[in-house]
Coordinates of C-alpha atoms in Angstrom, one line a residue:
Chain A
M15 CA 1.4 32.4 -45.8
S16 CA -1.3 30.3 -47.0
T17 CA 0.0 27.2 -44.5
A18 CA -0.2 29.6 -41.5
A19 CA -4.0 30.8 -42.4
E20 CA -4.5 26.9 -42.7
A21 CA -2.6 26.0 -39.4
T22 CA -4.9 28.9 -38.1
T23 CA -7.8 27.8 -39.2
R24 CA -7.3 24.2 -38.2
K25 CA -6.6 25.4 -34.6
A26 CA -9.5 28.0 -34.6
R27 CA -12.1 24.9 -35.4
P28 CA -11.4 21.8 -33.2
V29 CA -14.1 18.9 -33.4
R30 CA -15.8 21.0 -30.8
E31 CA -17.9 18.3 -28.1
R32 CA -20.8 19.5 -26.5
S33 CA -19.8 19.8 -23.1
W34 CA -23.2 19.2 -21.2
P35 CA -23.5 15.5 -21.5
T36 CA -19.9 15.3 -20.3
Y37 CA -20.7 16.9 -16.8
L38 CA -23.6 15.1 -16.2
A39 CA -22.0 11.9 -16.8
L40 CA -19.5 13.2 -14.3
T41 CA -21.7 14.7 -11.9
L42 CA -24.0 11.4 -12.1
L43 CA -20.9 9.4 -11.0
A44 CA -19.9 11.9 -8.5
V45 CA -23.0 11.5 -6.9
F46 CA -22.9 7.4 -6.7
F47 CA -19.2 7.5 -5.4
L48 CA -20.1 10.4 -2.6
F49 CA -23.1 9.7 -1.4
P50 CA -22.3 7.0 0.9
L51 CA -19.6 9.3 2.4
V52 CA -21.6 12.5 3.0
M53 CA -24.1 10.0 4.5
M54 CA -21.8 8.8 6.8
L55 CA -20.4 12.8 7.6
A56 CA -23.6 13.4 7.9
S57 CA -25.3 10.6 11.0
A58 CA -21.6 11.0 12.5
F59 CA -22.9 14.6 13.7
K60 CA -26.5 13.6 14.2
Q61 CA -28.2 12.5 16.9
D62 CA -28.5 9.0 17.2
A63 CA -31.9 8.3 17.4
A64 CA -32.9 10.6 14.5
I65 CA -30.5 8.6 12.3
L66 CA -32.8 5.4 11.3
P67 CA -36.2 7.8 10.5
D68 CA -34.3 10.2 8.5
S69 CA -32.0 6.9 6.8
N70 CA -34.5 6.3 3.5
S71 CA -35.0 9.9 2.5
L72 CA -32.7 13.4 1.4
K73 CA -32.6 14.2 5.2
A74 CA -30.4 11.1 5.8
F75 CA -27.7 14.0 4.1
I76 CA -28.3 16.9 7.0
P77 CA -27.1 16.3 10.6
N78 CA -30.0 17.2 12.3
P79 CA -30.4 17.9 15.1
F80 CA -26.8 18.8 15.2
D81 CA -24.6 16.5 17.8
G82 CA -21.0 15.8 18.5
T83 CA -21.7 13.2 21.6
N84 CA -21.6 10.1 19.1
F85 CA -17.3 10.9 18.8
Q86 CA -17.3 10.4 22.8
D87 CA -20.1 7.5 23.1
A88 CA -17.6 5.8 20.0
A89 CA -14.7 6.3 22.0
D90 CA -15.6 4.7 25.1
R91 CA -17.2 1.6 23.8
A92 CA -14.4 1.0 21.3
D93 CA -11.2 2.1 23.3
M94 CA -11.1 4.0 19.7
W95 CA -7.9 6.3 20.8
I96 CA -6.2 2.6 21.9
L97 CA -7.2 1.6 18.5
A98 CA -6.0 4.3 16.6
R99 CA -3.3 4.2 18.2
N100 CA -2.1 0.8 17.4
S101 CA -3.1 1.7 13.9
A102 CA -0.6 4.2 13.6
I103 CA 2.1 2.6 15.2
I104 CA 1.6 -1.1 13.0
S105 CA 1.1 1.5 9.3
I106 CA 3.8 3.6 9.8
V107 CA 6.4 1.2 11.4
T108 CA 6.0 -1.3 8.8
V109 CA 5.6 1.2 6.2
I110 CA 9.5 2.8 7.0
A111 CA 11.2 -1.0 7.7
G112 CA 9.2 -2.4 4.3
L113 CA 10.4 1.1 2.1
A114 CA 14.2 0.3 3.6
V115 CA 14.0 -3.5 3.1
N116 CA 12.3 -3.3 0.3
S117 CA 14.0 -0.6 -1.3
T118 CA 17.6 -2.2 -1.0
F119 CA 16.4 -5.4 -1.8
G120 CA 15.2 -4.1 -5.3
Y121 CA 18.8 -1.9 -5.5
A122 CA 20.6 -5.1 -5.2
L123 CA 19.1 -6.9 -7.8
A124 CA 19.1 -3.9 -10.1
R125 CA 22.9 -2.9 -9.5
L126 CA 25.0 -5.3 -7.2
P127 CA 26.1 -8.0 -9.4
F128 CA 26.2 -11.2 -7.6
K129 CA 26.2 -14.8 -8.8
M130 CA 22.7 -15.3 -8.0
S131 CA 20.7 -12.0 -8.8
K132 CA 18.9 -13.0 -12.1
P133 CA 17.9 -16.5 -10.5
L134 CA 16.6 -14.1 -7.8
L135 CA 15.0 -11.9 -9.6
L136 CA 12.7 -14.5 -11.0
G137 CA 11.9 -16.0 -7.9
V138 CA 11.1 -12.5 -6.5
I139 CA 8.8 -12.1 -9.7
A140 CA 7.2 -15.6 -8.7
L141 CA 6.6 -14.8 -5.3
T142 CA 4.6 -12.1 -6.4
I143 CA 1.4 -14.3 -7.2
I144 CA 1.3 -16.1 -3.6
P145 CA -1.3 -14.3 -2.3
F146 CA -1.3 -13.1 1.6
Q147 CA -4.7 -15.3 1.9
A148 CA -2.9 -18.6 1.0
V149 CA -0.2 -18.8 3.7
A150 CA -2.5 -16.7 6.7
I151 CA -3.5 -20.5 8.0
P152 CA -0.5 -22.0 8.5
L153 CA 1.4 -18.6 9.3
L154 CA -1.4 -18.4 12.3
F155 CA -0.2 -21.4 13.3
L156 CA 3.6 -20.9 13.2
V157 CA 2.8 -17.8 15.0
S158 CA 0.6 -19.4 18.0
E159 CA 3.4 -21.6 18.5
L160 CA 5.7 -19.2 18.9
G161 CA 3.3 -17.5 21.5
W162 CA 3.4 -14.3 18.9
R163 CA -0.6 -13.9 19.0
D164 CA -1.7 -10.4 20.4
T165 CA 1.1 -8.5 19.9
L166 CA 2.0 -5.3 17.6
Y167 CA 4.8 -7.0 15.9
V168 CA 2.7 -9.8 14.6
Q169 CA 1.1 -7.4 12.8
M170 CA 4.0 -5.9 11.3
L171 CA 6.4 -8.6 10.4
P172 CA 4.6 -10.7 7.7
F173 CA 4.1 -7.6 5.6
I174 CA 7.4 -5.4 5.9
A175 CA 8.6 -7.8 2.8
S176 CA 6.7 -7.4 -0.1
P177 CA 8.2 -9.2 -3.4
L178 CA 5.6 -6.7 -5.3
F179 CA 7.3 -3.6 -4.1
T180 CA 10.4 -5.3 -4.3
Y181 CA 10.3 -5.4 -8.1
L182 CA 8.9 -1.7 -8.1
F183 CA 12.1 -0.7 -6.7
Y184 CA 13.9 -2.7 -8.9
S185 CA 12.4 -1.3 -12.1
F186 CA 12.9 2.0 -10.5
F187 CA 16.4 1.5 -10.1
L188 CA 16.8 -0.2 -13.3
A189 CA 15.6 2.9 -15.0
I190 CA 18.3 5.6 -13.3
P191 CA 21.4 6.0 -15.6
T192 CA 24.7 4.3 -14.2
E193 CA 26.4 6.8 -15.0
I194 CA 26.2 8.9 -11.4
E195 CA 26.8 5.9 -9.6
E196 CA 29.9 5.4 -11.4
A197 CA 30.8 8.7 -10.8
A198 CA 30.5 8.0 -6.9
R199 CA 32.5 5.3 -7.2
I200 CA 35.3 6.7 -8.5
D201 CA 35.0 9.5 -6.0
G202 CA 35.4 6.8 -3.3
C203 CA 32.2 5.8 -2.4
G204 CA 31.5 2.3 -1.4
P205 CA 28.0 0.5 -2.6
V206 CA 26.4 1.7 0.8
R207 CA 27.5 5.6 0.7
T208 CA 26.6 5.4 -2.9
F209 CA 23.1 4.0 -2.1
W210 CA 22.3 6.6 0.8
Q211 CA 23.8 9.5 -0.9
V212 CA 22.9 9.4 -4.3
V213 CA 20.4 7.0 -5.3
L214 CA 18.3 7.5 -2.5
P215 CA 17.8 11.3 -3.3
L216 CA 17.2 10.4 -7.0
A217 CA 14.3 7.8 -6.0
K218 CA 12.2 9.6 -3.7
P219 CA 9.3 9.2 -6.6
A220 CA 9.1 5.5 -5.8
F221 CA 9.7 5.7 -2.1
A222 CA 6.7 7.8 -2.0
T223 CA 4.8 5.3 -4.4
V224 CA 5.5 2.6 -2.4
G225 CA 5.0 4.2 0.8
I226 CA 1.2 5.5 0.1
L227 CA 0.4 1.9 -1.7
Q228 CA 2.0 0.1 1.6
F229 CA 0.4 2.2 3.9
L230 CA -3.1 2.0 2.4
Q231 CA -2.5 -2.1 1.9
I232 CA -1.6 -2.1 5.9
W233 CA -4.0 0.4 7.3
G234 CA -7.2 -1.4 6.1
E235 CA -5.6 -5.2 6.8
Y236 CA -8.4 -6.7 8.1
L237 CA -7.6 -10.7 7.6
W238 CA -4.8 -10.7 9.4
P239 CA -5.5 -9.3 12.5
V240 CA -9.1 -10.9 12.8
L241 CA -6.6 -14.2 13.1
V242 CA -3.6 -13.1 15.5
T243 CA -5.5 -10.7 18.0
T244 CA -8.2 -10.9 20.3
D245 CA -7.7 -8.2 22.6
S246 CA -8.4 -4.6 22.2
S247 CA -5.1 -3.4 23.6
V248 CA -3.0 -4.5 20.2
R249 CA -6.1 -4.6 17.5
P250 CA -6.5 -2.2 14.8
L251 CA -9.1 0.1 14.0
P252 CA -10.7 -1.8 10.9
V253 CA -11.3 -5.0 13.6
G254 CA -12.8 -2.9 16.1
I255 CA -15.8 -1.8 14.5
A256 CA -17.1 -5.1 15.0
V257 CA -17.5 -4.2 18.9
F258 CA -20.7 -1.5 17.9
Y259 CA -22.4 -4.8 15.6
T260 CA -22.0 -7.8 18.2
Q261 CA -22.6 -6.1 21.2
P262 CA -26.3 -4.1 21.8
P263 CA -27.7 -1.8 21.6
I264 CA -26.6 -0.8 17.8
S265 CA -26.0 2.6 17.3
W266 CA -25.3 4.1 14.3
G267 CA -24.5 7.5 15.6
D268 CA -21.6 5.8 17.5
I269 CA -20.9 3.3 14.2
M270 CA -21.1 6.2 11.7
A271 CA -18.7 8.3 14.2
Y272 CA -16.2 5.4 14.4
A273 CA -16.0 5.0 10.6
T274 CA -15.6 8.8 10.4
L275 CA -12.6 8.9 11.9
T276 CA -11.3 5.8 10.5
V277 CA -11.5 7.0 7.0
V278 CA -10.8 11.0 7.4
P279 CA -7.0 10.5 8.4
M280 CA -6.9 8.8 5.1
I281 CA -9.1 11.5 3.2
V282 CA -7.2 14.3 4.9
V283 CA -3.6 12.4 3.5
F284 CA -5.1 11.9 0.4
I285 CA -6.0 15.2 -0.5
L286 CA -2.9 16.7 0.5
F287 CA -0.9 14.1 -1.3
Q288 CA -3.1 13.8 -4.3
R289 CA -1.0 14.0 -6.8
W290 CA 1.3 11.5 -5.3
F291 CA -1.7 9.0 -4.7
I292 CA -2.6 9.2 -8.5
Q293 CA 0.7 8.9 -9.7
S294 CA 1.6 5.8 -7.5
V295 CA -0.9 4.3 -8.3
A296 CA -0.8 5.0 -12.1
R297 CA 2.7 3.4 -11.5
S298 CA 1.6 0.0 -9.9
G299 CA 0.1 -0.4 -13.2
L300 CA 3.4 0.0 -15.2
K301 CA 4.0 -3.7 -14.2
G302 CA 2.1 -4.9 -16.7
Chain B
M24 CA 24.2 -7.8 2.0
F25 CA 21.4 -5.3 0.4
S26 CA 19.3 -8.2 0.0
L27 CA 19.8 -10.0 3.2
P28 CA 16.7 -8.5 5.3
G29 CA 14.1 -8.9 2.1
L30 CA 15.8 -12.6 1.7
I31 CA 15.2 -13.3 5.7
L32 CA 11.8 -11.9 5.8
L33 CA 10.6 -13.4 2.7
G34 CA 11.8 -16.5 3.3
L35 CA 9.9 -16.4 7.1
F36 CA 6.7 -14.9 6.3
L37 CA 6.2 -16.1 2.4
I38 CA 8.2 -18.9 1.5
L39 CA 8.4 -20.8 4.3
P40 CA 4.0 -21.0 5.6
F41 CA 3.6 -21.8 2.1
V42 CA 5.6 -24.5 2.1
F43 CA 4.7 -25.7 5.0
A44 CA 1.0 -25.1 4.0
I45 CA 1.5 -27.6 1.1
Y46 CA 2.8 -29.8 3.8
L47 CA -0.2 -29.4 6.3
S48 CA -3.0 -30.1 3.5
F49 CA -1.2 -33.9 3.4
T50 CA -1.6 -34.0 7.2
N51 CA -4.6 -34.2 9.8
Q52 CA -3.4 -31.2 11.4
K53 CA -5.6 -29.3 13.6
L54 CA -5.2 -26.0 15.4
A55 CA -4.8 -26.3 19.1
S56 CA -5.3 -30.2 19.1
P57 CA -3.2 -32.8 21.1
L58 CA -4.0 -35.9 18.5
P59 CA -0.9 -37.0 16.9
V60 CA -0.2 -35.8 13.1
R61 CA -0.7 -38.3 10.6
W62 CA 0.5 -38.2 7.1
V63 CA -3.2 -38.7 4.8
G64 CA -2.2 -38.2 1.5
F65 CA -5.2 -36.8 -0.5
D66 CA -7.7 -37.2 2.0
N67 CA -7.9 -33.3 2.3
Y68 CA -7.8 -32.8 -1.3
H69 CA -10.7 -35.2 -1.7
R70 CA -12.8 -33.7 1.2
V71 CA -12.5 -30.3 -0.2
L72 CA -13.2 -31.4 -4.0
T73 CA -16.1 -33.5 -3.1
D74 CA -17.3 -30.5 -0.8
G75 CA -20.7 -29.0 -2.1
D76 CA -19.8 -26.0 0.0
F77 CA -16.7 -25.7 -1.6
W78 CA -18.1 -26.0 -4.7
R79 CA -20.8 -23.1 -4.3
A80 CA -18.6 -21.3 -3.0
F81 CA -16.2 -21.6 -6.2
A82 CA -19.4 -20.7 -8.1
N83 CA -20.1 -17.7 -6.4
N84 CA -16.5 -16.2 -7.1
L85 CA -17.3 -17.1 -10.5
L86 CA -20.3 -15.6 -11.0
F87 CA -18.9 -12.2 -8.8
A88 CA -15.7 -12.2 -11.4
A89 CA -18.6 -12.6 -14.6
V90 CA -19.9 -9.5 -13.0
V91 CA -17.5 -7.9 -12.0
V92 CA -14.5 -8.2 -14.4
P93 CA -16.3 -6.5 -17.4
V94 CA -18.8 -3.5 -15.1
Q95 CA -15.8 -2.6 -13.1
T96 CA -13.4 -2.8 -16.1
G97 CA -16.0 -0.7 -18.4
L98 CA -16.8 1.9 -16.0
A99 CA -13.9 2.5 -14.9
L100 CA -12.3 3.0 -18.6
W101 CA -15.8 5.4 -19.2
M102 CA -14.2 7.2 -16.0
A103 CA -10.9 7.7 -17.1
I104 CA -11.7 8.9 -20.8
L105 CA -14.2 11.3 -19.1
V106 CA -11.6 12.8 -16.9
N107 CA -9.2 12.4 -19.5
K108 CA -10.7 15.1 -21.4
R109 CA -10.0 18.8 -21.4
I110 CA -12.4 20.2 -19.4
R111 CA -12.3 22.6 -16.2
A112 CA -12.5 20.5 -13.0
A113 CA -11.7 17.4 -14.7
K114 CA -9.0 16.8 -11.4
V115 CA -11.7 17.0 -9.2
F116 CA -13.7 14.6 -10.4
R117 CA -10.9 12.3 -10.6
A118 CA -10.2 13.2 -6.8
I119 CA -13.6 12.2 -5.9
F120 CA -13.7 9.1 -7.8
F121 CA -10.7 7.9 -6.3
L122 CA -11.8 8.8 -3.0
P123 CA -13.6 5.8 -2.1
V124 CA -10.2 3.7 -2.5
V125 CA -8.8 5.5 0.2
V126 CA -12.1 4.0 2.5
V127 CA -10.8 1.3 4.9
M128 CA -13.5 -1.7 3.1
T129 CA -14.7 -2.7 6.7
V130 CA -16.1 1.3 6.7
A131 CA -17.2 0.9 3.6
A132 CA -19.1 -2.3 4.5
V133 CA -20.8 -0.4 7.4
I134 CA -21.8 2.4 5.7
W135 CA -23.4 0.5 3.0
F136 CA -25.4 -2.0 5.4
L137 CA -27.0 1.0 6.6
L138 CA -27.5 2.5 2.9
L139 CA -28.9 -1.2 1.6
D140 CA -31.1 -2.0 4.7
P141 CA -34.3 -2.7 3.2
N142 CA -36.4 -1.2 5.2
R143 CA -34.7 2.1 6.7
G144 CA -31.9 2.6 3.7
L145 CA -31.2 5.3 1.5
V146 CA -31.1 3.0 -1.4
N147 CA -34.5 1.3 -1.3
G148 CA -36.1 4.9 -0.3
F149 CA -34.8 6.1 -3.6
L150 CA -35.5 2.4 -5.8
G151 CA -39.1 2.7 -3.9
A152 CA -39.9 6.7 -4.9
I153 CA -39.1 6.4 -8.4
T154 CA -40.8 3.1 -9.1
F155 CA -43.3 3.7 -6.4
G156 CA -42.7 0.5 -4.4
A157 CA -42.3 -1.9 -6.8
V158 CA -38.8 -2.1 -6.7
E159 CA -37.4 -2.8 -3.5
P160 CA -35.3 -5.9 -2.9
G161 CA -33.8 -7.3 0.6
W162 CA -30.5 -6.8 -0.7
L163 CA -28.0 -8.1 2.1
Q164 CA -31.1 -10.4 3.9
S165 CA -31.9 -12.0 0.5
T166 CA -30.1 -14.8 -1.1
L167 CA -31.4 -13.6 -4.7
W168 CA -30.1 -9.6 -3.6
A169 CA -27.2 -10.4 -0.9
M170 CA -24.4 -11.6 -4.0
P171 CA -25.2 -8.0 -5.9
A172 CA -25.1 -6.1 -2.6
I173 CA -21.5 -7.6 -2.2
I174 CA -21.1 -6.6 -6.1
I175 CA -21.8 -3.0 -5.9
I176 CA -19.9 -2.2 -2.4
S177 CA -17.2 -3.7 -4.4
I178 CA -17.4 -2.2 -7.0
W179 CA -18.0 1.2 -5.4
Q180 CA -14.9 0.8 -3.8
G181 CA -12.3 -0.3 -6.5
A182 CA -13.6 1.5 -9.6
G183 CA -11.0 4.6 -8.5
F184 CA -8.3 2.4 -8.9
Q185 CA -8.6 1.1 -11.9
M186 CA -10.1 4.6 -13.5
I187 CA -6.6 5.5 -12.6
I188 CA -4.4 2.8 -14.2
L189 CA -6.1 3.0 -17.4
L190 CA -5.7 7.0 -17.4
A191 CA -2.3 6.7 -17.0
G192 CA -2.4 4.1 -20.3
L193 CA -4.6 6.6 -22.1
Q194 CA -2.1 9.6 -21.5
D195 CA 0.7 7.6 -23.3
I196 CA -1.5 7.2 -26.3
P197 CA -0.1 9.3 -28.8
Q198 CA -2.0 12.4 -29.4
E199 CA -1.2 12.5 -33.0
L200 CA -3.0 9.0 -33.7
Y201 CA -6.4 10.6 -32.8
E202 CA -5.4 13.7 -35.3
A203 CA -4.3 11.4 -38.1
A204 CA -7.8 9.2 -37.7
S205 CA -9.8 12.6 -37.6
I206 CA -8.6 13.6 -41.0
D207 CA -9.1 10.5 -42.1
G208 CA -12.6 11.4 -41.5
A209 CA -13.1 8.4 -38.1
T210 CA -16.0 9.2 -36.1
K211 CA -15.3 9.3 -31.6
R212 CA -17.0 6.1 -32.1
Q213 CA -14.5 4.6 -34.5
Q214 CA -11.7 6.6 -32.8
F215 CA -12.4 4.2 -29.5
F216 CA -12.8 1.0 -31.6
Y217 CA -9.6 1.6 -33.9
V218 CA -7.4 3.5 -31.7
T219 CA -8.2 4.1 -28.1
L220 CA -9.0 0.1 -27.3
P221 CA -6.0 -1.7 -29.4
Q222 CA -3.7 1.0 -27.9
L223 CA -4.6 0.1 -24.5
R224 CA -4.6 -3.4 -24.8
N225 CA -1.6 -4.1 -22.6
T226 CA -3.0 -2.2 -19.9
L227 CA -6.5 -3.6 -20.5
I228 CA -5.1 -7.0 -19.9
F229 CA -3.3 -5.8 -17.0
V230 CA -6.2 -4.4 -15.1
I231 CA -8.3 -7.2 -16.0
T232 CA -6.3 -9.6 -15.0
I233 CA -5.8 -7.8 -11.7
T234 CA -9.5 -7.6 -10.9
M235 CA -10.1 -11.2 -11.3
I236 CA -7.4 -12.3 -9.0
L237 CA -8.8 -9.9 -6.4
A238 CA -12.3 -11.5 -7.5
F239 CA -11.2 -14.7 -6.1
R240 CA -9.5 -13.1 -3.3
L241 CA -13.0 -11.8 -2.3
F242 CA -13.0 -11.8 2.0
D243 CA -13.7 -8.5 3.6
Q244 CA -17.0 -7.0 2.4
V245 CA -18.3 -10.7 2.8
W246 CA -16.7 -11.2 6.3
A247 CA -17.7 -8.0 7.6
L248 CA -21.4 -8.0 6.2
T249 CA -22.6 -11.7 5.7
R250 CA -20.2 -14.1 6.6
G251 CA -21.5 -16.1 3.6
G252 CA -24.6 -16.0 3.9
P253 CA -27.7 -16.2 3.8
L254 CA -27.9 -19.5 2.9
N255 CA -24.2 -19.8 1.3
S256 CA -25.2 -17.4 -1.2
T257 CA -22.4 -15.3 -0.6
D258 CA -19.8 -17.5 0.0
T259 CA -16.8 -17.4 -1.2
V260 CA -13.6 -19.9 -1.5
M261 CA -11.8 -17.2 1.1
V262 CA -14.1 -17.5 3.6
Q263 CA -14.5 -21.2 3.2
L264 CA -10.6 -21.2 4.0
V265 CA -11.1 -18.6 7.0
D266 CA -14.1 -20.5 8.4
T267 CA -12.0 -24.0 8.3
G268 CA -9.1 -23.2 9.0
F269 CA -9.8 -20.6 11.9
E270 CA -13.6 -21.4 13.3
R271 CA -13.2 -24.7 12.5
K272 CA -9.8 -25.0 13.5
Q273 CA -9.3 -27.6 10.2
I274 CA -5.9 -26.1 9.4
A275 CA -5.3 -29.0 7.3
V276 CA -8.1 -28.9 5.3
A277 CA -7.7 -24.7 5.2
S278 CA -4.5 -25.5 3.9
A279 CA -5.7 -27.7 0.9
I280 CA -8.4 -24.9 -0.1
A281 CA -4.9 -22.6 0.2
V282 CA -3.4 -24.7 -2.5
I283 CA -6.1 -25.3 -4.7
F284 CA -6.5 -21.1 -4.3
F285 CA -3.2 -20.6 -5.2
V286 CA -3.4 -22.9 -8.2
V287 CA -6.2 -21.1 -9.5
V288 CA -4.3 -17.8 -9.3
L289 CA -1.1 -18.8 -10.8
S290 CA -3.2 -20.2 -13.8
L291 CA -5.1 -16.8 -14.1
T292 CA -1.3 -15.0 -13.7
L293 CA 0.0 -17.4 -16.3
I294 CA -3.0 -16.8 -19.0
Q295 CA -2.1 -13.0 -18.6
R296 CA 1.8 -13.6 -19.3
I297 CA 0.6 -15.7 -22.7
F298 CA -1.9 -12.8 -23.8
L299 CA 0.8 -9.9 -23.3
K300 CA 3.5 -12.8 -24.9
E301 CA 1.6 -12.4 -28.2
E302 CA 1.4 -9.1 -28.0
R303 CA 4.9 -8.5 -28.0
S304 CA 6.3 -11.1 -30.1

């Protein structure tokens, strides 16, 4: 009896913190992280002439007078729909190809015993250290010699295979119990069928993780498209925004409409798949 | 067979250009130039390492790292602790803090460009209102305030990412440790210093190293906002590299910068390994 009573009293009075300081801190932080995005949205839907007069007061957050023409303007000036299409093609193809290439490579390193797999694994880990920026200029020279500039595929090819994502897949596959695959092998499955029918269904979280991280990386890529493209028929969205700076008149309504349309697809995807985003980032930290 | 596509692509687009960069850095190769290519030994390295602009850029990277690493990691840790509390709406706040991570850096740059406008921007409007006009920095137009502006934008965009990694680390700490500590009479503060921090050690080392490496890669927001100006006050090694290799077409010199940059990043990574090794043994 006495132990039960003790247990309930201990449960009944946990070290209760006052919660208002926590909420105050959370709210202030939320304001810091949200206000630029709210300003962007409000300005995108505001008459162009009203943006600068309002921009240093709270009026910056109110889309008044309301106006939807910025989106049309932005689309016309920057070939926005073409750029959006380019961004979508580049990101989707790269992520799908990347998932195929990096998952199979990771699986090979984790499971298929061949002579070179140990040094190969060390090699992959070593390659994660080379930042893309360090190879961007010689790569630019190579693709220029090949005449690959101003194409969509030159923006995909360098980002498909990634030592980091291969390593993430490798560590995921290593954690799957081998019994399942052995059972499949005894049932007469070859390595390709085992991978396709047995391992893939188990590895959905790993695919979601790497897919999201790679999509974030490609969708925002800026340096490489700046280097290899000059023509808006192949440029992705992040590069197109420069048009509004460099060609007068500078219209903030157009800029914010363009910014909104670049960002909103990602925000919608993020809100829909929030759990996956959070998990994928958390898992990328497990490397340490 | 499974590893072949990966091997070929990594070979073509990472290993080959990297080896090529090392080779180029010892030549006088230029982009789109008819001059014959010559072996020039360490000339490019000598040129880069005696160039005041390069050291200015390097110092800016160090300054950026020296501020961003502690401030952003500290902020991210604080945010992670806040959203890890058992309170309502914790998940909503977690999502809000993470939101800027999905915002493309160039877009973040234009939004902040308007916010930080010295005369018409919301930030100075706010600062002016609370200080009665005493504090209204010139931000991106000022040699003194351009780097702080870049720092603020970077933290705004990156803190959510680190928060999630640290949050995962926090959730791995066994609850019993806190219970034991509070039975021993440890205050919240003591629990933070004697339970949370030591338990988070590896996660923190990881986050700090990643932030340091990203600090040396600083490029997108600078290229979009200031191109290194005004008067080199936001110049970085990566901006120098692109400026030299692309704008001035001296890819041999740019390759030398790339190799130097690689050595710096490699050393940072090795330092991380050493710290992690100590922990394991």
